[in-house]
Short mmCIF file of C-alpha atoms in Angstrom, two decimals:
data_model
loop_
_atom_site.label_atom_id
_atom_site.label_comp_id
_atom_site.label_asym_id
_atom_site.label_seq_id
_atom_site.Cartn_x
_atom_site.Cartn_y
_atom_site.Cartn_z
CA UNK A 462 -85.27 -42.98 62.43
CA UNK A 463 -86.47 -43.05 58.46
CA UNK A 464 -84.60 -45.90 56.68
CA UNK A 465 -87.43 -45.32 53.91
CA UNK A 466 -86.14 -41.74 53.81
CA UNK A 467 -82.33 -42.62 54.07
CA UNK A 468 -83.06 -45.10 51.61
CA UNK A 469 -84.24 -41.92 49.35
CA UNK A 470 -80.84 -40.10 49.89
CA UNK A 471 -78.52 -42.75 48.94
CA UNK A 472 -80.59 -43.08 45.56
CA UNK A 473 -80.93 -39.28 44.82
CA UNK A 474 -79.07 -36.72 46.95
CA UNK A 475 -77.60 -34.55 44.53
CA UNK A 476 -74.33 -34.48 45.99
CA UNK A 477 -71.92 -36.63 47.88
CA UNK A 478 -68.59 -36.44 50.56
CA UNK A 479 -69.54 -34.83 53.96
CA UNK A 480 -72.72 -33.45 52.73
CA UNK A 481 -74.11 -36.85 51.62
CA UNK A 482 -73.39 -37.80 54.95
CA UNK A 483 -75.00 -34.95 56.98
CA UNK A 484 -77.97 -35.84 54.80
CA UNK A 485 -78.13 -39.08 55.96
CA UNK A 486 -77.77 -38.19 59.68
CA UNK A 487 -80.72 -35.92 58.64
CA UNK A 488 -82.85 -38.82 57.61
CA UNK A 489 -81.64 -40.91 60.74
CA UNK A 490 -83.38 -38.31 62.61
CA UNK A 491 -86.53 -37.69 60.11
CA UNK A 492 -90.37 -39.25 60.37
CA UNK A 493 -91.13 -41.54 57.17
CA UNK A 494 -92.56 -37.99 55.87
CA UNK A 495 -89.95 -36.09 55.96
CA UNK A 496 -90.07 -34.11 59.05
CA UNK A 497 -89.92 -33.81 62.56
CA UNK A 498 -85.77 -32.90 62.67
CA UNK A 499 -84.24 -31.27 65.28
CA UNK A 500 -80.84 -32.76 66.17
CA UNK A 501 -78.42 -30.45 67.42
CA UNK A 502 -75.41 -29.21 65.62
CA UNK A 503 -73.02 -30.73 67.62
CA UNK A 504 -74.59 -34.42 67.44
CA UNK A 505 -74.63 -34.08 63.83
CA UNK A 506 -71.02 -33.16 63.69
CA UNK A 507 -70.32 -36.17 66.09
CA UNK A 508 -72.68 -38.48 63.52
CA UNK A 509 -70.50 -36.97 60.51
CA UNK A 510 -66.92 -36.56 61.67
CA UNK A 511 -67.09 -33.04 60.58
CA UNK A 512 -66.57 -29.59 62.29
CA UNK A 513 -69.21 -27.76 63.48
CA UNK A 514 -68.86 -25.21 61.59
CA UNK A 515 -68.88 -27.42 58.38
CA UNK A 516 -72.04 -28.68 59.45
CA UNK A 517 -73.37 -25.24 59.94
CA UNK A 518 -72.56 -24.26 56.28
CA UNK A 519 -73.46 -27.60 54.50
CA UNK A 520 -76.93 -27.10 56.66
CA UNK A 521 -76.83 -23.70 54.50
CA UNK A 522 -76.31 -25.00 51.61
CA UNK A 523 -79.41 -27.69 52.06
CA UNK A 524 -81.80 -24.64 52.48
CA UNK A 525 -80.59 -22.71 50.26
CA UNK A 526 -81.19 -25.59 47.43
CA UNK A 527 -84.03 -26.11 49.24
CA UNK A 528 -83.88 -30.11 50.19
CA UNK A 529 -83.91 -28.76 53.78
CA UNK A 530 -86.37 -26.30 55.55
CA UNK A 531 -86.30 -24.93 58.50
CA UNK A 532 -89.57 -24.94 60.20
CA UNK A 533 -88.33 -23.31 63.93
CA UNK A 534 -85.65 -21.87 65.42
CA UNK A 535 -83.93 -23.09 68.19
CA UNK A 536 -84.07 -20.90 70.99
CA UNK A 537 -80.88 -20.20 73.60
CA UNK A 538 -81.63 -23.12 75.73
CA UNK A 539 -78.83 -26.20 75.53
CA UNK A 540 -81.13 -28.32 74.49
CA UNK A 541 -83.38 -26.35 72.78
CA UNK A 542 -82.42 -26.57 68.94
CA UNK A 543 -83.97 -25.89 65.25
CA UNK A 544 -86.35 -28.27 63.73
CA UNK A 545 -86.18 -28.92 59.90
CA UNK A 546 -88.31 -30.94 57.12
CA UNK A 547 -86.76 -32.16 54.85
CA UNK A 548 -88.70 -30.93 51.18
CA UNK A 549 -92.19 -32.71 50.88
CA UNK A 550 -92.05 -32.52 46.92
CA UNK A 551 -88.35 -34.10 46.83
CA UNK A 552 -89.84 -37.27 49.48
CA UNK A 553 -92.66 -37.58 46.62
CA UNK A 554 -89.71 -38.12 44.13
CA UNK A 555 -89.06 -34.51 42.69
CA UNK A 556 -85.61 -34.27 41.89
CA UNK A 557 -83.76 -30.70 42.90
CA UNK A 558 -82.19 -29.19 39.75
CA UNK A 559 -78.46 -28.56 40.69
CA UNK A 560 -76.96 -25.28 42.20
CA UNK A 561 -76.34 -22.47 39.60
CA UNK A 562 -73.88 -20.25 40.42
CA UNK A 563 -73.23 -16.72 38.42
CA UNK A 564 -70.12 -14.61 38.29
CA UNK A 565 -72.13 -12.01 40.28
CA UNK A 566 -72.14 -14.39 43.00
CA UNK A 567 -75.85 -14.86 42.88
CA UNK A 568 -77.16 -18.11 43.56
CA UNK A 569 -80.32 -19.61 42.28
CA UNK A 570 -81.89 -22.60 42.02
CA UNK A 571 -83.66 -24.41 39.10
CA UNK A 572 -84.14 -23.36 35.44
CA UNK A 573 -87.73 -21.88 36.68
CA UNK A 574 -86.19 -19.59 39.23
CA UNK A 575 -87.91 -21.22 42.34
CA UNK A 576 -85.41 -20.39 44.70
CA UNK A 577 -82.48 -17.28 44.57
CA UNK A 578 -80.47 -15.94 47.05
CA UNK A 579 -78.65 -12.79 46.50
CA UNK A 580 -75.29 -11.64 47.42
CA UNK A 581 -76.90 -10.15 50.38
CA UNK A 582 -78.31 -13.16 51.59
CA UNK A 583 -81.88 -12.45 50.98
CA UNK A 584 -84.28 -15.36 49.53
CA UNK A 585 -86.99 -15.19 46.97
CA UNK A 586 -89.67 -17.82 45.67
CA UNK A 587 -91.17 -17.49 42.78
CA UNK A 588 -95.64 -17.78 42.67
CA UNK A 589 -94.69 -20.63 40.89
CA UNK A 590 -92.83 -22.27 43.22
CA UNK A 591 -94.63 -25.10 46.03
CA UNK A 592 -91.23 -24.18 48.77
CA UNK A 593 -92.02 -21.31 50.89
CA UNK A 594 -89.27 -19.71 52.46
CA UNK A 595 -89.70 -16.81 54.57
CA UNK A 596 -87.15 -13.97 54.02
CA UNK A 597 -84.16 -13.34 56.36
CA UNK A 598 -84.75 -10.61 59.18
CA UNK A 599 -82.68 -7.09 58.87
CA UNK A 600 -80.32 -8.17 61.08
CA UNK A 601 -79.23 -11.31 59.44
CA UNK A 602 -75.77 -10.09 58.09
CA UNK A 603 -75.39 -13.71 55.92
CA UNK A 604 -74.29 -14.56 52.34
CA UNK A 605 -74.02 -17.10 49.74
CA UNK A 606 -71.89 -16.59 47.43
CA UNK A 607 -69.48 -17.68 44.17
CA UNK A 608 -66.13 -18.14 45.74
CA UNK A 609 -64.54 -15.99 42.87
CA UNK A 610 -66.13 -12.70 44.38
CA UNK A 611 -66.30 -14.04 48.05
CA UNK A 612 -68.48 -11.82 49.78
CA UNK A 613 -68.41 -13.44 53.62
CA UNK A 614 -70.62 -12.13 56.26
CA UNK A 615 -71.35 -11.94 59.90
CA UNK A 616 -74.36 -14.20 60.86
CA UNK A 617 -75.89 -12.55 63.61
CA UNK A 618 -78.65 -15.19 65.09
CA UNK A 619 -75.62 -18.67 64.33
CA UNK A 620 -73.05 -16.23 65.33
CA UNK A 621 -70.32 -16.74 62.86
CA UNK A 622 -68.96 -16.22 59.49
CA UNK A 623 -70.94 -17.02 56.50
CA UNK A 624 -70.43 -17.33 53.13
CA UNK A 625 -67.28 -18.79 53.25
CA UNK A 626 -66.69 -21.55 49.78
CA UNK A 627 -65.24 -24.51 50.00
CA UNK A 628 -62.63 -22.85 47.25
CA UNK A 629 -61.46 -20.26 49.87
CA UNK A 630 -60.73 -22.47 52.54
CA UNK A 631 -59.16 -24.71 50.19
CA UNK A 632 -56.58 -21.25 49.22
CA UNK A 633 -56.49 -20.38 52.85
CA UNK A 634 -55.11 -24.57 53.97
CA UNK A 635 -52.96 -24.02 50.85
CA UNK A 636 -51.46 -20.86 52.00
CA UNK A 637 -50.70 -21.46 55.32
CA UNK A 638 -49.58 -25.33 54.66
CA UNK A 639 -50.16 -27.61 58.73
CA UNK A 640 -52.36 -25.31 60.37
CA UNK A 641 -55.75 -25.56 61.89
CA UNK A 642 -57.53 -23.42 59.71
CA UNK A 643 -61.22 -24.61 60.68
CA UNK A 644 -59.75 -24.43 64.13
CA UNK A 645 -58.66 -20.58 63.79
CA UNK A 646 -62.02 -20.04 62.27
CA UNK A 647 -63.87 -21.24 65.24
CA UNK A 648 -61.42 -19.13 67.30
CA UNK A 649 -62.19 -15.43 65.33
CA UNK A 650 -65.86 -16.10 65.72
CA UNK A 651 -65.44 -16.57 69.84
CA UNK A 652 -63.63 -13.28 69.46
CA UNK A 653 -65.55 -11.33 67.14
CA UNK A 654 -68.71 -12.30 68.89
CA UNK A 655 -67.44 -10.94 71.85
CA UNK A 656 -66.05 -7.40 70.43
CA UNK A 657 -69.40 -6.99 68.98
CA UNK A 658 -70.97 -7.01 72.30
CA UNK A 659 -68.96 -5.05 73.84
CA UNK A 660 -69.00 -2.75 71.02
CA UNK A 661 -72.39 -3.12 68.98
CA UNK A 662 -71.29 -0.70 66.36
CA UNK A 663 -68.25 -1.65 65.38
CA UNK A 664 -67.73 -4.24 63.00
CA UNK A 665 -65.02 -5.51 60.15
CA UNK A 666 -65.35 -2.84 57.49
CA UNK A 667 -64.08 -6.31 55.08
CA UNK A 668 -64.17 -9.38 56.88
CA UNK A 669 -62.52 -11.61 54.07
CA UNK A 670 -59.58 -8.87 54.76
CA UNK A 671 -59.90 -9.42 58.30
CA UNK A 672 -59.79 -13.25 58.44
CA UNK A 673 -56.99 -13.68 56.10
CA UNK A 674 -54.87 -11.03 58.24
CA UNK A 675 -55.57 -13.43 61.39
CA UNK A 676 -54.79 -16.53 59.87
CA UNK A 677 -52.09 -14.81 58.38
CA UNK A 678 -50.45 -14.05 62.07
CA UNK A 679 -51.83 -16.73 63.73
CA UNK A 680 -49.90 -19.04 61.33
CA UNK A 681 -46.84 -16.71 61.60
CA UNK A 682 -46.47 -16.39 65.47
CA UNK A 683 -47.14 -20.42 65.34
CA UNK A 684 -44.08 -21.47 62.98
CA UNK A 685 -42.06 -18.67 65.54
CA UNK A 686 -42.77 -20.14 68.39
CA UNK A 687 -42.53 -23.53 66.96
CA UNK A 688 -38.47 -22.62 66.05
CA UNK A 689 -38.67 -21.00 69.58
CA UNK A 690 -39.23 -24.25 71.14
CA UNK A 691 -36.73 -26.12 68.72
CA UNK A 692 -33.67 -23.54 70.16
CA UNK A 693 -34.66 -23.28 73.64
CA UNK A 694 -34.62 -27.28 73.99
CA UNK A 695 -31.76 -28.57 75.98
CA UNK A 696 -29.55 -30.35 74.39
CA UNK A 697 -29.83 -34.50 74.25
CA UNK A 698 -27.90 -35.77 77.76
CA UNK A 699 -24.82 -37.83 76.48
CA UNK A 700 -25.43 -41.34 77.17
CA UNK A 701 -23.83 -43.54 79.68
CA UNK A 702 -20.80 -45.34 77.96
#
């Protein structure tokens, strides 16, 4: 536990709400340096009162601006998870410059160009730039992305969605008004993780296509069986007069 360095992100995280708050669970798990992270997924949900999978993309987002980096991997043990630093230059007092967005869906970071990401995913650093950040492998199907041109992909190693905006699931809750959307979401990764290995080639030809179709049902065969339920109750006994 860093109160030095949690004392840093309540004076100059760039952003608040849940992410503020995963930062700080961060810190509650970070050496006075900065490093030294490797809380599990899970426990940081638990810390944050968030999803898992919100954690998973807001731990995304940290990397991708690059406060966070991730210095291992976990491996497939329970208890083996990743380990992360947080950015040595930000703990000396460098602030990040905020997350540009364009309407290609490109993200990059600072006016210098230090960090982009593509629409594929991939990461480049600039000579200029003290952050290294290795490049994702072939097989890391992943993207980042403005939520105007969502471009979601299948993230092979986390296995699950990425690149999903806050704005989509925002139009997704909207559209289908009471249901457990983050819930559903967990659900279609369970299943598509499964289809893929029992079929390795075969994938979602447009996965934004295919998750809005399942919610779509989901919600639909909920609100039927929901007015199901409502006609096949019995009828209130009449009281005792």
């Amino acid at each position: 536990m860093s109160v030095e360095v949690m004392s840093m992100v309540f004076k100059r995280y760039p952003t608040g709400g849940g992410e503020r708050l995963l930062a700080l669970a961060l810190a509650d798990h970070a050496s006075d340096d900065g490093t030294r992270i490797f809380p599990s997924v899970s426990l940081l949900a638990d810390k944050t009162v968030q999803s898992e999978r919100t954690v998973q993309r807001q731990l995304r987002k940290m990397e991708a601006i690059g406060w966070l980096i991730k210095v291992a991997d976990g491996g497939r043990g329970r208890f083996d998870t990743a380990e992360y630093c947080i950015n040595p230059d930000w703990i000396k007092g460098d602030i990040l410059s905020p997350l540009k967005i364009d309407v290609k869906g490109d993200i990059a970071v600072s006016s210098k160009g230090d960090i982009a990401v593509s629409s594929k995913g991939d990461i480049a650093v600039s000579p200029e730039s003290s952050l290294t950040i290795s490049e994702p492998s072939d097989t890391r199907e992943t993207a980042l992305v403005n939520p105007k041109t969502s471009v979601i992909g299948w993230d092979v190693p986390d296995k699950m969605f990425k690149g999903i905006s806050a704005e989509r699931m925002e139009s997704w809750q909207n559209a289908f008004p009471g249901f457990d959307v983050e819930g559903e979401l967990t659900r279609i990764d369970l299943w598509y993780d499964r289809k893929l290995r029992e079929s390795p080639k075969w994938r979602w030809k447009n996965p934004e296509r295919g998750i809005h179709n399942w919610l779509s049902r989901s919600f639909h065969d909920s609100r039927r069986a929901k007015v199901f339920q409502k006609k096949s109750a019995p009828p209130n006994a009449p009281q005792r007069q």
